[in-house]
Amino acid sequence: MPAERANTEAAAGVSVDLKRQLQALERRPDVLAAGIATVQPWLDIPELGSAVVVTTDGQPELAKRLCGELATQLWQRRREYLPELVTVEEGVRLAHDQASGLVVLSDAADATTSGAPGDSVWILRELLKSQWPRPVLVTVVAPDIVEAAAQQGVGAMWSGEIGGVRDWRFGIKLPLTATVERLFEARFVLSGHLGRNLAIDMGPSAVLRVGEVRIVVTSRSGPHFAPELFRAAGFDPYAAAVVVAKSPCGFRAMFERQAAAIYSVRAPGCAPPNFWEYEYAQIPRPLWPWDEIDDWQAEPALFRSCL
């Protein structure tokens, strides 16, 4: 098993294990609610950190003990959350070398569900350097390009710069000439880990084509990894050569079984998977994984219990 897949399966495993424990606790008559809040790690704030909350029926000592036990498990398995990453160049090369099946490249740094703007083109730039046997699907949020494509019409050539508009700090602008292949409304119903029967409207959208590379350009942000988005654009994502999923982990519920390979790519962006390598000014220190802490133990008094 590749190291990347083994690591990400471990990360999924710890989340599933803890979720099942929370569900088991909430089936107890003396526990009203239990939860673990693993924080969005891209927040440079003094309060950054994960939290454990247990609500009991008038039993504060039980709540404190259960909080401590959950927090200790979370801490002991913390390394399972860190992804194995490949460079943009390596990820695209591995995808190109895959003889058959679907390869999913996770662009967590531009994950729209993590707060990133969705206009990164780092992976797109590398994908355009190769010839592909089947469709390669990439998404970009760019309402101005959608408007221009609509004005020019299907079949027209669009030329300009794409990417790096809202994320001007980490993003790049890529000169591009592409065919306007399709205009569509990015409306669909999402049922998965994010919600059930959840109506999504990402606005007027367009598909730009360069060879087999299809750039799905939307007017608004949204789940830029959902198979329903690609279907709305006219594609079967599971029949593609490559899908770029702008998501750190949520996409796995929709692609893990169908993908021949999945690689987490280390690209610049607002929500980088290697966040501990970026500069933070306000977070409390010491704080893992910025600092190595080996002797921490859960103290019940450190955790809030709602009685």
PDB file of C-alpha atoms in Angstrom:
ATOM      1  CA  MET A   1       0.000   0.000   0.000  1.00  0.00           C
ATOM      2  CA  PRO A   2       1.437   3.434  -0.951  1.00  0.00           C
ATOM      3  CA  ALA A   3       2.533   5.518   2.045  1.00  0.00           C
ATOM      4  CA  GLU A   4       0.134   8.331   1.130  1.00  0.00           C
ATOM      5  CA  ARG A   5      -2.890   6.073   1.047  1.00  0.00           C
ATOM      6  CA  ALA A   6      -1.871   4.278   4.229  1.00  0.00           C
ATOM      7  CA  ASN A   7      -1.505   7.610   6.031  1.00  0.00           C
ATOM      8  CA  THR A   8      -4.806   9.030   4.841  1.00  0.00           C
ATOM      9  CA  GLU A   9      -6.643   5.826   5.662  1.00  0.00           C
ATOM     10  CA  ALA A  10      -5.207   6.085   9.173  1.00  0.00           C
ATOM     11  CA  ALA A  11      -6.499   9.667   9.415  1.00  0.00           C
ATOM     12  CA  ALA A  12      -9.932   8.535   8.305  1.00  0.00           C
ATOM     13  CA  GLY A  13      -9.729   5.655  10.770  1.00  0.00           C
ATOM     14  CA  VAL A  14      -9.097   7.815  13.819  1.00  0.00           C
ATOM     15  CA  SER A  15     -11.979  10.112  12.896  1.00  0.00           C
ATOM     16  CA  VAL A  16     -14.338   7.168  12.450  1.00  0.00           C
ATOM     17  CA  ASP A  17     -13.182   5.566  15.712  1.00  0.00           C
ATOM     18  CA  LEU A  18     -13.750   8.743  17.703  1.00  0.00           C
ATOM     19  CA  LYS A  19     -17.112   9.383  16.053  1.00  0.00           C
ATOM     20  CA  ARG A  20     -18.291   5.910  17.013  1.00  0.00           C
ATOM     21  CA  GLN A  21     -17.156   6.456  20.588  1.00  0.00           C
ATOM     22  CA  LEU A  22     -19.104   9.720  20.738  1.00  0.00           C
ATOM     23  CA  GLN A  23     -22.198   7.979  19.414  1.00  0.00           C
ATOM     24  CA  ALA A  24     -21.783   5.231  21.997  1.00  0.00           C
ATOM     25  CA  LEU A  25     -21.476   7.802  24.786  1.00  0.00           C
ATOM     26  CA  GLU A  26     -24.624   9.574  23.657  1.00  0.00           C
ATOM     27  CA  ARG A  27     -26.555   6.297  23.900  1.00  0.00           C
ATOM     28  CA  ARG A  28     -25.827   6.226  27.639  1.00  0.00           C
ATOM     29  CA  PRO A  29     -28.692   7.543  29.786  1.00  0.00           C
ATOM     30  CA  ASP A  30     -26.321   9.624  31.914  1.00  0.00           C
ATOM     31  CA  VAL A  31     -24.670  11.390  28.916  1.00  0.00           C
ATOM     32  CA  LEU A  32     -26.742  14.013  27.121  1.00  0.00           C
ATOM     33  CA  ALA A  33     -24.208  15.018  24.445  1.00  0.00           C
ATOM     34  CA  ALA A  34     -20.567  14.438  23.510  1.00  0.00           C
ATOM     35  CA  GLY A  35     -18.421  16.093  20.892  1.00  0.00           C
ATOM     36  CA  ILE A  36     -14.891  16.676  19.624  1.00  0.00           C
ATOM     37  CA  ALA A  37     -14.092  19.869  17.726  1.00  0.00           C
ATOM     38  CA  THR A  38     -10.860  19.479  15.757  1.00  0.00           C
ATOM     39  CA  VAL A  39     -10.085  23.046  14.778  1.00  0.00           C
ATOM     40  CA  GLN A  40      -9.563  24.572  11.336  1.00  0.00           C
ATOM     41  CA  PRO A  41      -5.767  24.864  11.633  1.00  0.00           C
ATOM     42  CA  TRP A  42      -5.387  27.867   9.295  1.00  0.00           C
ATOM     43  CA  LEU A  43      -6.680  30.342  11.870  1.00  0.00           C
ATOM     44  CA  ASP A  44      -3.940  32.556  13.284  1.00  0.00           C
ATOM     45  CA  ILE A  45      -5.775  33.347  16.525  1.00  0.00           C
ATOM     46  CA  PRO A  46      -4.841  33.203  20.228  1.00  0.00           C
ATOM     47  CA  GLU A  47      -7.539  30.591  20.933  1.00  0.00           C
ATOM     48  CA  LEU A  48      -6.386  28.077  18.318  1.00  0.00           C
ATOM     49  CA  GLY A  49      -6.746  24.501  19.503  1.00  0.00           C
ATOM     50  CA  SER A  50      -9.048  21.512  19.526  1.00  0.00           C
ATOM     51  CA  ALA A  51     -11.770  20.989  22.139  1.00  0.00           C
ATOM     52  CA  VAL A  52     -13.664  18.162  23.787  1.00  0.00           C
ATOM     53  CA  VAL A  53     -17.110  18.682  25.340  1.00  0.00           C
ATOM     54  CA  VAL A  54     -19.242  16.193  27.263  1.00  0.00           C
ATOM     55  CA  THR A  55     -22.632  17.069  28.731  1.00  0.00           C
ATOM     56  CA  THR A  56     -23.912  14.804  31.496  1.00  0.00           C
ATOM     57  CA  ASP A  57     -27.124  14.651  33.461  1.00  0.00           C
ATOM     58  CA  GLY A  58     -25.938  16.300  36.664  1.00  0.00           C
ATOM     59  CA  GLN A  59     -22.679  14.328  36.992  1.00  0.00           C
ATOM     60  CA  PRO A  60     -19.768  16.791  36.667  1.00  0.00           C
ATOM     61  CA  GLU A  61     -17.078  14.294  37.678  1.00  0.00           C
ATOM     62  CA  LEU A  62     -18.224  11.851  35.003  1.00  0.00           C
ATOM     63  CA  ALA A  63     -18.163  14.632  32.408  1.00  0.00           C
ATOM     64  CA  LYS A  64     -14.611  15.576  33.385  1.00  0.00           C
ATOM     65  CA  ARG A  65     -13.416  11.975  33.259  1.00  0.00           C
ATOM     66  CA  LEU A  66     -14.938  11.299  29.862  1.00  0.00           C
ATOM     67  CA  CYS A  67     -13.514  14.551  28.490  1.00  0.00           C
ATOM     68  CA  GLY A  68     -10.076  13.551  29.692  1.00  0.00           C
ATOM     69  CA  GLU A  69     -10.327  10.090  28.139  1.00  0.00           C
ATOM     70  CA  LEU A  70     -11.428  11.442  24.761  1.00  0.00           C
ATOM     71  CA  ALA A  71      -8.795  14.169  24.759  1.00  0.00           C
ATOM     72  CA  THR A  72      -6.069  11.664  25.614  1.00  0.00           C
ATOM     73  CA  GLN A  73      -7.066   9.432  22.699  1.00  0.00           C
ATOM     74  CA  LEU A  74      -7.128  12.391  20.326  1.00  0.00           C
ATOM     75  CA  TRP A  75      -3.668  13.441  21.485  1.00  0.00           C
ATOM     76  CA  GLN A  76      -2.171   9.958  21.287  1.00  0.00           C
ATOM     77  CA  ARG A  77      -3.355   9.546  17.692  1.00  0.00           C
ATOM     78  CA  ARG A  78      -2.571  13.105  16.573  1.00  0.00           C
ATOM     79  CA  ARG A  79       0.107  12.098  14.061  1.00  0.00           C
ATOM     80  CA  GLU A  80      -2.423  10.087  12.100  1.00  0.00           C
ATOM     81  CA  TYR A  81      -4.009  13.383  11.023  1.00  0.00           C
ATOM     82  CA  LEU A  82      -0.878  14.641   9.244  1.00  0.00           C
ATOM     83  CA  PRO A  83      -0.972  13.873   5.509  1.00  0.00           C
ATOM     84  CA  GLU A  84       1.771  12.465   3.335  1.00  0.00           C
ATOM     85  CA  LEU A  85       2.270  15.066   0.599  1.00  0.00           C
ATOM     86  CA  VAL A  86       3.721  15.135  -2.892  1.00  0.00           C
ATOM     87  CA  THR A  87       4.830  18.165  -4.873  1.00  0.00           C
ATOM     88  CA  VAL A  88       2.669  19.517  -7.679  1.00  0.00           C
ATOM     89  CA  GLU A  89       5.116  18.165 -10.243  1.00  0.00           C
ATOM     90  CA  GLU A  90       5.261  14.713  -8.655  1.00  0.00           C
ATOM     91  CA  GLY A  91       1.507  14.485  -8.253  1.00  0.00           C
ATOM     92  CA  VAL A  92       0.893  15.280 -11.921  1.00  0.00           C
ATOM     93  CA  ARG A  93       3.659  12.882 -13.003  1.00  0.00           C
ATOM     94  CA  LEU A  94       2.158  10.065 -10.931  1.00  0.00           C
ATOM     95  CA  ALA A  95      -1.262  10.795 -12.417  1.00  0.00           C
ATOM     96  CA  HIS A  96       0.161  10.800 -15.938  1.00  0.00           C
ATOM     97  CA  ASP A  97       1.977   7.497 -15.348  1.00  0.00           C
ATOM     98  CA  GLN A  98      -1.219   5.797 -14.170  1.00  0.00           C
ATOM     99  CA  ALA A  99      -2.075   3.408 -17.005  1.00  0.00           C
ATOM    100  CA  SER A 100      -5.816   3.260 -16.344  1.00  0.00           C
ATOM    101  CA  GLY A 101      -8.512   4.371 -13.975  1.00  0.00           C
ATOM    102  CA  LEU A 102      -9.098   7.632 -12.169  1.00  0.00           C
ATOM    103  CA  VAL A 103      -6.461   9.590 -10.272  1.00  0.00           C
ATOM    104  CA  VAL A 104      -7.650  12.200  -7.771  1.00  0.00           C
ATOM    105  CA  LEU A 105      -5.290  15.020  -6.840  1.00  0.00           C
ATOM    106  CA  SER A 106      -6.271  16.714  -3.583  1.00  0.00           C
ATOM    107  CA  ASP A 107      -5.605  20.468  -3.652  1.00  0.00           C
ATOM    108  CA  ALA A 108      -6.317  21.081   0.020  1.00  0.00           C
ATOM    109  CA  ALA A 109      -4.641  24.491  -0.032  1.00  0.00           C
ATOM    110  CA  ASP A 110      -7.442  25.852  -2.224  1.00  0.00           C
ATOM    111  CA  ALA A 111     -10.291  23.982  -0.550  1.00  0.00           C
ATOM    112  CA  THR A 112     -13.363  26.167  -0.789  1.00  0.00           C
ATOM    113  CA  THR A 113     -14.985  24.350   2.142  1.00  0.00           C
ATOM    114  CA  SER A 114     -11.934  25.337   4.225  1.00  0.00           C
ATOM    115  CA  GLY A 115     -12.352  29.030   3.393  1.00  0.00           C
ATOM    116  CA  ALA A 116      -9.988  29.295   0.410  1.00  0.00           C
ATOM    117  CA  PRO A 117     -11.255  31.225  -2.643  1.00  0.00           C
ATOM    118  CA  GLY A 118     -11.029  28.387  -5.171  1.00  0.00           C
ATOM    119  CA  ASP A 119      -8.983  30.301  -7.754  1.00  0.00           C
ATOM    120  CA  SER A 120      -5.659  28.455  -7.483  1.00  0.00           C
ATOM    121  CA  VAL A 121      -4.143  27.280 -10.783  1.00  0.00           C
ATOM    122  CA  TRP A 122      -0.887  25.752  -9.534  1.00  0.00           C
ATOM    123  CA  ILE A 123      -1.956  22.212 -10.444  1.00  0.00           C
ATOM    124  CA  LEU A 124      -3.665  23.375 -13.644  1.00  0.00           C
ATOM    125  CA  ARG A 125      -0.424  24.919 -14.858  1.00  0.00           C
ATOM    126  CA  GLU A 126       1.371  21.593 -14.463  1.00  0.00           C
ATOM    127  CA  LEU A 127      -1.455  19.565 -15.992  1.00  0.00           C
ATOM    128  CA  LEU A 128      -1.323  21.653 -19.170  1.00  0.00           C
ATOM    129  CA  LYS A 129       2.252  20.504 -19.798  1.00  0.00           C
ATOM    130  CA  SER A 130       1.147  16.918 -20.605  1.00  0.00           C
ATOM    131  CA  GLN A 131      -1.052  15.138 -23.111  1.00  0.00           C
ATOM    132  CA  TRP A 132      -3.921  13.179 -21.574  1.00  0.00           C
ATOM    133  CA  PRO A 133      -5.905  10.227 -22.953  1.00  0.00           C
ATOM    134  CA  ARG A 134      -9.159  11.129 -21.236  1.00  0.00           C
ATOM    135  CA  PRO A 135     -10.724  14.212 -19.646  1.00  0.00           C
ATOM    136  CA  VAL A 136      -8.845  15.975 -16.858  1.00  0.00           C
ATOM    137  CA  LEU A 137     -11.244  17.960 -14.655  1.00  0.00           C
ATOM    138  CA  VAL A 138     -10.147  21.090 -12.764  1.00  0.00           C
ATOM    139  CA  THR A 139     -12.282  23.772 -11.109  1.00  0.00           C
ATOM    140  CA  VAL A 140     -11.725  27.515 -10.745  1.00  0.00           C
ATOM    141  CA  VAL A 141     -13.888  30.259  -9.261  1.00  0.00           C
ATOM    142  CA  ALA A 142     -13.816  33.166 -11.733  1.00  0.00           C
ATOM    143  CA  PRO A 143     -17.100  35.033 -12.346  1.00  0.00           C
ATOM    144  CA  ASP A 144     -15.462  37.465 -14.766  1.00  0.00           C
ATOM    145  CA  ILE A 145     -14.296  34.615 -16.993  1.00  0.00           C
ATOM    146  CA  VAL A 146     -17.752  33.024 -16.922  1.00  0.00           C
ATOM    147  CA  GLU A 147     -19.265  36.330 -18.025  1.00  0.00           C
ATOM    148  CA  ALA A 148     -16.725  36.735 -20.823  1.00  0.00           C
ATOM    149  CA  ALA A 149     -17.265  33.148 -22.003  1.00  0.00           C
ATOM    150  CA  ALA A 150     -21.027  33.689 -22.069  1.00  0.00           C
ATOM    151  CA  GLN A 151     -20.613  36.828 -24.156  1.00  0.00           C
ATOM    152  CA  GLN A 152     -18.339  35.068 -26.637  1.00  0.00           C
ATOM    153  CA  GLY A 153     -20.462  31.932 -26.837  1.00  0.00           C
ATOM    154  CA  VAL A 154     -19.889  28.194 -27.152  1.00  0.00           C
ATOM    155  CA  GLY A 155     -17.158  27.345 -29.646  1.00  0.00           C
ATOM    156  CA  ALA A 156     -15.375  30.673 -29.301  1.00  0.00           C
ATOM    157  CA  MET A 157     -11.771  31.058 -28.182  1.00  0.00           C
ATOM    158  CA  TRP A 158     -11.202  32.756 -24.865  1.00  0.00           C
ATOM    159  CA  SER A 159      -7.829  34.294 -24.062  1.00  0.00           C
ATOM    160  CA  GLY A 160      -6.715  35.963 -20.878  1.00  0.00           C
ATOM    161  CA  GLU A 161      -5.366  35.269 -17.416  1.00  0.00           C
ATOM    162  CA  ILE A 162      -6.898  32.788 -15.009  1.00  0.00           C
ATOM    163  CA  GLY A 163      -6.331  32.368 -11.274  1.00  0.00           C
ATOM    164  CA  GLY A 164      -4.792  34.424  -8.503  1.00  0.00           C
ATOM    165  CA  VAL A 165      -7.541  37.033  -8.210  1.00  0.00           C
ATOM    166  CA  ARG A 166      -8.773  36.707  -4.640  1.00  0.00           C
ATOM    167  CA  ASP A 167      -5.775  34.761  -3.378  1.00  0.00           C
ATOM    168  CA  TRP A 168      -3.219  37.347  -4.415  1.00  0.00           C
ATOM    169  CA  ARG A 169      -0.793  36.293  -1.668  1.00  0.00           C
ATOM    170  CA  PHE A 170      -0.237  32.656  -2.634  1.00  0.00           C
ATOM    171  CA  GLY A 171      -1.905  32.460  -6.038  1.00  0.00           C
ATOM    172  CA  ILE A 172      -0.511  32.910  -9.529  1.00  0.00           C
ATOM    173  CA  LYS A 173      -2.045  34.207 -12.741  1.00  0.00           C
ATOM    174  CA  LEU A 174      -1.826  31.825 -15.661  1.00  0.00           C
ATOM    175  CA  PRO A 175      -1.990  33.070 -19.294  1.00  0.00           C
ATOM    176  CA  LEU A 176      -4.463  30.843 -21.106  1.00  0.00           C
ATOM    177  CA  THR A 177      -6.128  30.402 -24.470  1.00  0.00           C
ATOM    178  CA  ALA A 178      -8.982  27.908 -24.434  1.00  0.00           C
ATOM    179  CA  THR A 179     -12.140  26.928 -26.267  1.00  0.00           C
ATOM    180  CA  VAL A 180     -15.480  27.719 -24.634  1.00  0.00           C
ATOM    181  CA  GLU A 181     -16.871  24.170 -24.697  1.00  0.00           C
ATOM    182  CA  ARG A 182     -19.999  24.561 -22.614  1.00  0.00           C
ATOM    183  CA  LEU A 183     -22.119  27.040 -20.672  1.00  0.00           C
ATOM    184  CA  PHE A 184     -24.261  25.732 -17.827  1.00  0.00           C
ATOM    185  CA  GLU A 185     -25.866  26.503 -14.481  1.00  0.00           C
ATOM    186  CA  ALA A 186     -23.975  24.883 -11.597  1.00  0.00           C
ATOM    187  CA  ARG A 187     -27.082  23.840  -9.667  1.00  0.00           C
ATOM    188  CA  PHE A 188     -27.377  20.420  -8.094  1.00  0.00           C
ATOM    189  CA  VAL A 189     -28.467  18.571  -4.977  1.00  0.00           C
ATOM    190  CA  LEU A 190     -25.697  17.231  -2.756  1.00  0.00           C
ATOM    191  CA  SER A 191     -26.119  14.136  -0.615  1.00  0.00           C
ATOM    192  CA  GLY A 192     -23.040  12.974   1.208  1.00  0.00           C
ATOM    193  CA  HIS A 193     -20.870  13.765   4.198  1.00  0.00           C
ATOM    194  CA  LEU A 194     -21.690  17.502   3.946  1.00  0.00           C
ATOM    195  CA  GLY A 195     -25.421  17.022   4.076  1.00  0.00           C
ATOM    196  CA  ARG A 196     -28.411  15.221   2.644  1.00  0.00           C
ATOM    197  CA  ASN A 197     -30.595  16.714  -0.082  1.00  0.00           C
ATOM    198  CA  LEU A 198     -28.561  19.920   0.183  1.00  0.00           C
ATOM    199  CA  ALA A 199     -29.364  22.351  -2.628  1.00  0.00           C
ATOM    200  CA  ILE A 200     -26.233  23.941  -4.145  1.00  0.00           C
ATOM    201  CA  ASP A 201     -26.200  26.901  -6.528  1.00  0.00           C
ATOM    202  CA  MET A 202     -22.765  27.992  -7.737  1.00  0.00           C
ATOM    203  CA  GLY A 203     -24.207  30.255 -10.391  1.00  0.00           C
ATOM    204  CA  PRO A 204     -23.660  30.586 -14.139  1.00  0.00           C
ATOM    205  CA  SER A 205     -20.633  28.539 -15.139  1.00  0.00           C
ATOM    206  CA  ALA A 206     -18.534  27.587 -18.141  1.00  0.00           C
ATOM    207  CA  VAL A 207     -16.261  24.796 -19.316  1.00  0.00           C
ATOM    208  CA  LEU A 208     -13.009  25.859 -20.990  1.00  0.00           C
ATOM    209  CA  ARG A 209     -11.114  23.228 -22.957  1.00  0.00           C
ATOM    210  CA  VAL A 210      -7.412  22.870 -23.723  1.00  0.00           C
ATOM    211  CA  GLY A 211      -6.902  19.445 -25.282  1.00  0.00           C
ATOM    212  CA  GLU A 212      -8.345  16.968 -22.799  1.00  0.00           C
ATOM    213  CA  VAL A 213      -8.004  19.392 -19.891  1.00  0.00           C
ATOM    214  CA  ARG A 214     -11.419  20.780 -18.953  1.00  0.00           C
ATOM    215  CA  ILE A 215     -11.559  23.780 -16.638  1.00  0.00           C
ATOM    216  CA  VAL A 216     -14.914  24.021 -14.884  1.00  0.00           C
ATOM    217  CA  VAL A 217     -15.242  27.734 -14.126  1.00  0.00           C
ATOM    218  CA  THR A 218     -17.956  28.763 -11.658  1.00  0.00           C
ATOM    219  CA  SER A 219     -19.272  32.157 -10.631  1.00  0.00           C
ATOM    220  CA  ARG A 220     -19.526  31.267  -6.964  1.00  0.00           C
ATOM    221  CA  SER A 221     -17.750  29.090  -4.482  1.00  0.00           C
ATOM    222  CA  GLY A 222     -19.073  25.777  -3.277  1.00  0.00           C
ATOM    223  CA  PRO A 223     -18.053  22.117  -2.949  1.00  0.00           C
ATOM    224  CA  HIS A 224     -15.420  22.097  -5.696  1.00  0.00           C
ATOM    225  CA  PHE A 225     -15.001  18.341  -5.458  1.00  0.00           C
ATOM    226  CA  ALA A 226     -18.597  17.139  -5.653  1.00  0.00           C
ATOM    227  CA  PRO A 227     -19.273  14.599  -8.426  1.00  0.00           C
ATOM    228  CA  GLU A 228     -22.602  16.386  -8.946  1.00  0.00           C
ATOM    229  CA  LEU A 229     -20.746  19.545  -9.981  1.00  0.00           C
ATOM    230  CA  PHE A 230     -18.854  17.706 -12.697  1.00  0.00           C
ATOM    231  CA  ARG A 231     -22.040  15.983 -13.834  1.00  0.00           C
ATOM    232  CA  ALA A 232     -23.777  19.361 -14.076  1.00  0.00           C
ATOM    233  CA  ALA A 233     -20.875  20.406 -16.317  1.00  0.00           C
ATOM    234  CA  GLY A 234     -21.531  17.394 -18.567  1.00  0.00           C
ATOM    235  CA  PHE A 235     -18.885  14.931 -17.342  1.00  0.00           C
ATOM    236  CA  ASP A 236     -18.735  11.600 -15.583  1.00  0.00           C
ATOM    237  CA  PRO A 237     -15.990  12.285 -13.025  1.00  0.00           C
ATOM    238  CA  TYR A 238     -15.391   8.572 -12.436  1.00  0.00           C
ATOM    239  CA  ALA A 239     -14.523   8.093 -16.138  1.00  0.00           C
ATOM    240  CA  ALA A 240     -11.963  10.917 -16.119  1.00  0.00           C
ATOM    241  CA  ALA A 241      -8.201  10.459 -16.156  1.00  0.00           C
ATOM    242  CA  VAL A 242      -7.738  13.038 -13.394  1.00  0.00           C
ATOM    243  CA  VAL A 243     -10.000  14.974 -11.059  1.00  0.00           C
ATOM    244  CA  VAL A 244      -8.541  17.828  -9.013  1.00  0.00           C
ATOM    245  CA  ALA A 245     -10.513  17.880  -5.766  1.00  0.00           C
ATOM    246  CA  LYS A 246     -10.220  21.163  -3.899  1.00  0.00           C
ATOM    247  CA  SER A 247     -10.723  19.501  -0.545  1.00  0.00           C
ATOM    248  CA  PRO A 248      -8.436  18.163   2.214  1.00  0.00           C
ATOM    249  CA  CYS A 249     -10.363  14.992   3.021  1.00  0.00           C
ATOM    250  CA  GLY A 250     -14.121  15.271   2.458  1.00  0.00           C
ATOM    251  CA  PHE A 251     -13.801  14.254  -1.191  1.00  0.00           C
ATOM    252  CA  ARG A 252     -12.650  10.783  -0.129  1.00  0.00           C
ATOM    253  CA  ALA A 253     -16.169   9.727   0.803  1.00  0.00           C
ATOM    254  CA  MET A 254     -17.136  10.262  -2.840  1.00  0.00           C
ATOM    255  CA  PHE A 255     -14.009   9.063  -4.658  1.00  0.00           C
ATOM    256  CA  GLU A 256     -12.112   6.551  -2.487  1.00  0.00           C
ATOM    257  CA  ARG A 257     -13.791   3.441  -3.864  1.00  0.00           C
ATOM    258  CA  GLN A 258     -13.712   4.551  -7.503  1.00  0.00           C
ATOM    259  CA  ALA A 259     -10.189   6.000  -7.678  1.00  0.00           C
ATOM    260  CA  ALA A 260      -7.192   3.973  -8.797  1.00  0.00           C
ATOM    261  CA  ALA A 261      -4.962   6.374  -6.860  1.00  0.00           C
ATOM    262  CA  ILE A 262      -5.284   9.462  -4.664  1.00  0.00           C
ATOM    263  CA  TYR A 263      -2.464  11.919  -3.960  1.00  0.00           C
ATOM    264  CA  SER A 264      -2.454  14.895  -1.614  1.00  0.00           C
ATOM    265  CA  VAL A 265      -0.565  17.706  -3.310  1.00  0.00           C
ATOM    266  CA  ARG A 266       1.572  20.272  -1.520  1.00  0.00           C
ATOM    267  CA  ALA A 267       0.618  23.482  -3.311  1.00  0.00           C
ATOM    268  CA  PRO A 268       0.615  27.065  -2.018  1.00  0.00           C
ATOM    269  CA  GLY A 269      -2.706  28.452  -0.836  1.00  0.00           C
ATOM    270  CA  CYS A 270      -4.868  29.838   1.943  1.00  0.00           C
ATOM    271  CA  ALA A 271      -5.575  26.442   3.542  1.00  0.00           C
ATOM    272  CA  PRO A 272      -2.326  24.505   3.081  1.00  0.00           C
ATOM    273  CA  PRO A 273      -2.177  20.884   4.288  1.00  0.00           C
ATOM    274  CA  ASN A 274       1.353  21.602   5.566  1.00  0.00           C
ATOM    275  CA  PHE A 275       0.057  24.536   7.609  1.00  0.00           C
ATOM    276  CA  TRP A 276       2.698  24.146  10.336  1.00  0.00           C
ATOM    277  CA  GLU A 277       5.350  25.295   7.848  1.00  0.00           C
ATOM    278  CA  TYR A 278       3.681  28.701   7.488  1.00  0.00           C
ATOM    279  CA  GLU A 279       4.223  31.745   9.686  1.00  0.00           C
ATOM    280  CA  TYR A 280       1.792  32.274  12.575  1.00  0.00           C
ATOM    281  CA  ALA A 281       1.947  35.280  14.885  1.00  0.00           C
ATOM    282  CA  GLN A 282      -0.951  34.894  17.351  1.00  0.00           C
ATOM    283  CA  ILE A 283      -1.289  31.205  18.179  1.00  0.00           C
ATOM    284  CA  PRO A 284      -0.509  30.048  21.740  1.00  0.00           C
ATOM    285  CA  ARG A 285       2.876  28.395  22.195  1.00  0.00           C
ATOM    286  CA  PRO A 286       3.877  25.700  22.667  1.00  0.00           C
ATOM    287  CA  LEU A 287       1.373  24.176  20.270  1.00  0.00           C
ATOM    288  CA  TRP A 288       1.635  20.960  18.293  1.00  0.00           C
ATOM    289  CA  PRO A 289       2.601  20.390  15.483  1.00  0.00           C
ATOM    290  CA  TRP A 290       4.581  23.648  15.502  1.00  0.00           C
ATOM    291  CA  ASP A 291       6.260  22.450  18.693  1.00  0.00           C
ATOM    292  CA  GLU A 292       7.111  18.908  19.709  1.00  0.00           C
ATOM    293  CA  ILE A 293       5.347  18.056  22.981  1.00  0.00           C
ATOM    294  CA  ASP A 294       5.892  14.563  24.320  1.00  0.00           C
ATOM    295  CA  ASP A 295       4.792  14.679  27.945  1.00  0.00           C
ATOM    296  CA  TRP A 296       1.263  16.103  27.688  1.00  0.00           C
ATOM    297  CA  GLN A 297      -1.505  14.375  29.603  1.00  0.00           C
ATOM    298  CA  ALA A 298      -5.151  15.267  29.770  1.00  0.00           C
ATOM    299  CA  GLU A 299      -6.129  17.005  32.981  1.00  0.00           C
ATOM    300  CA  PRO A 300      -9.910  17.033  33.495  1.00  0.00           C
ATOM    301  CA  ALA A 301      -9.830  20.591  34.771  1.00  0.00           C
ATOM    302  CA  LEU A 302      -8.595  21.732  31.376  1.00  0.00           C
ATOM    303  CA  PHE A 303     -11.777  20.702  29.634  1.00  0.00           C
ATOM    304  CA  ARG A 304     -15.131  22.428  29.780  1.00  0.00           C
ATOM    305  CA  SER A 305     -17.983  20.269  30.975  1.00  0.00           C
ATOM    306  CA  CYS A 306     -21.599  21.383  30.629  1.00  0.00           C
ATOM    307  CA  LEU A 307     -23.746  19.991  33.401  1.00  0.00           C
TER     308      LEU A 307
END
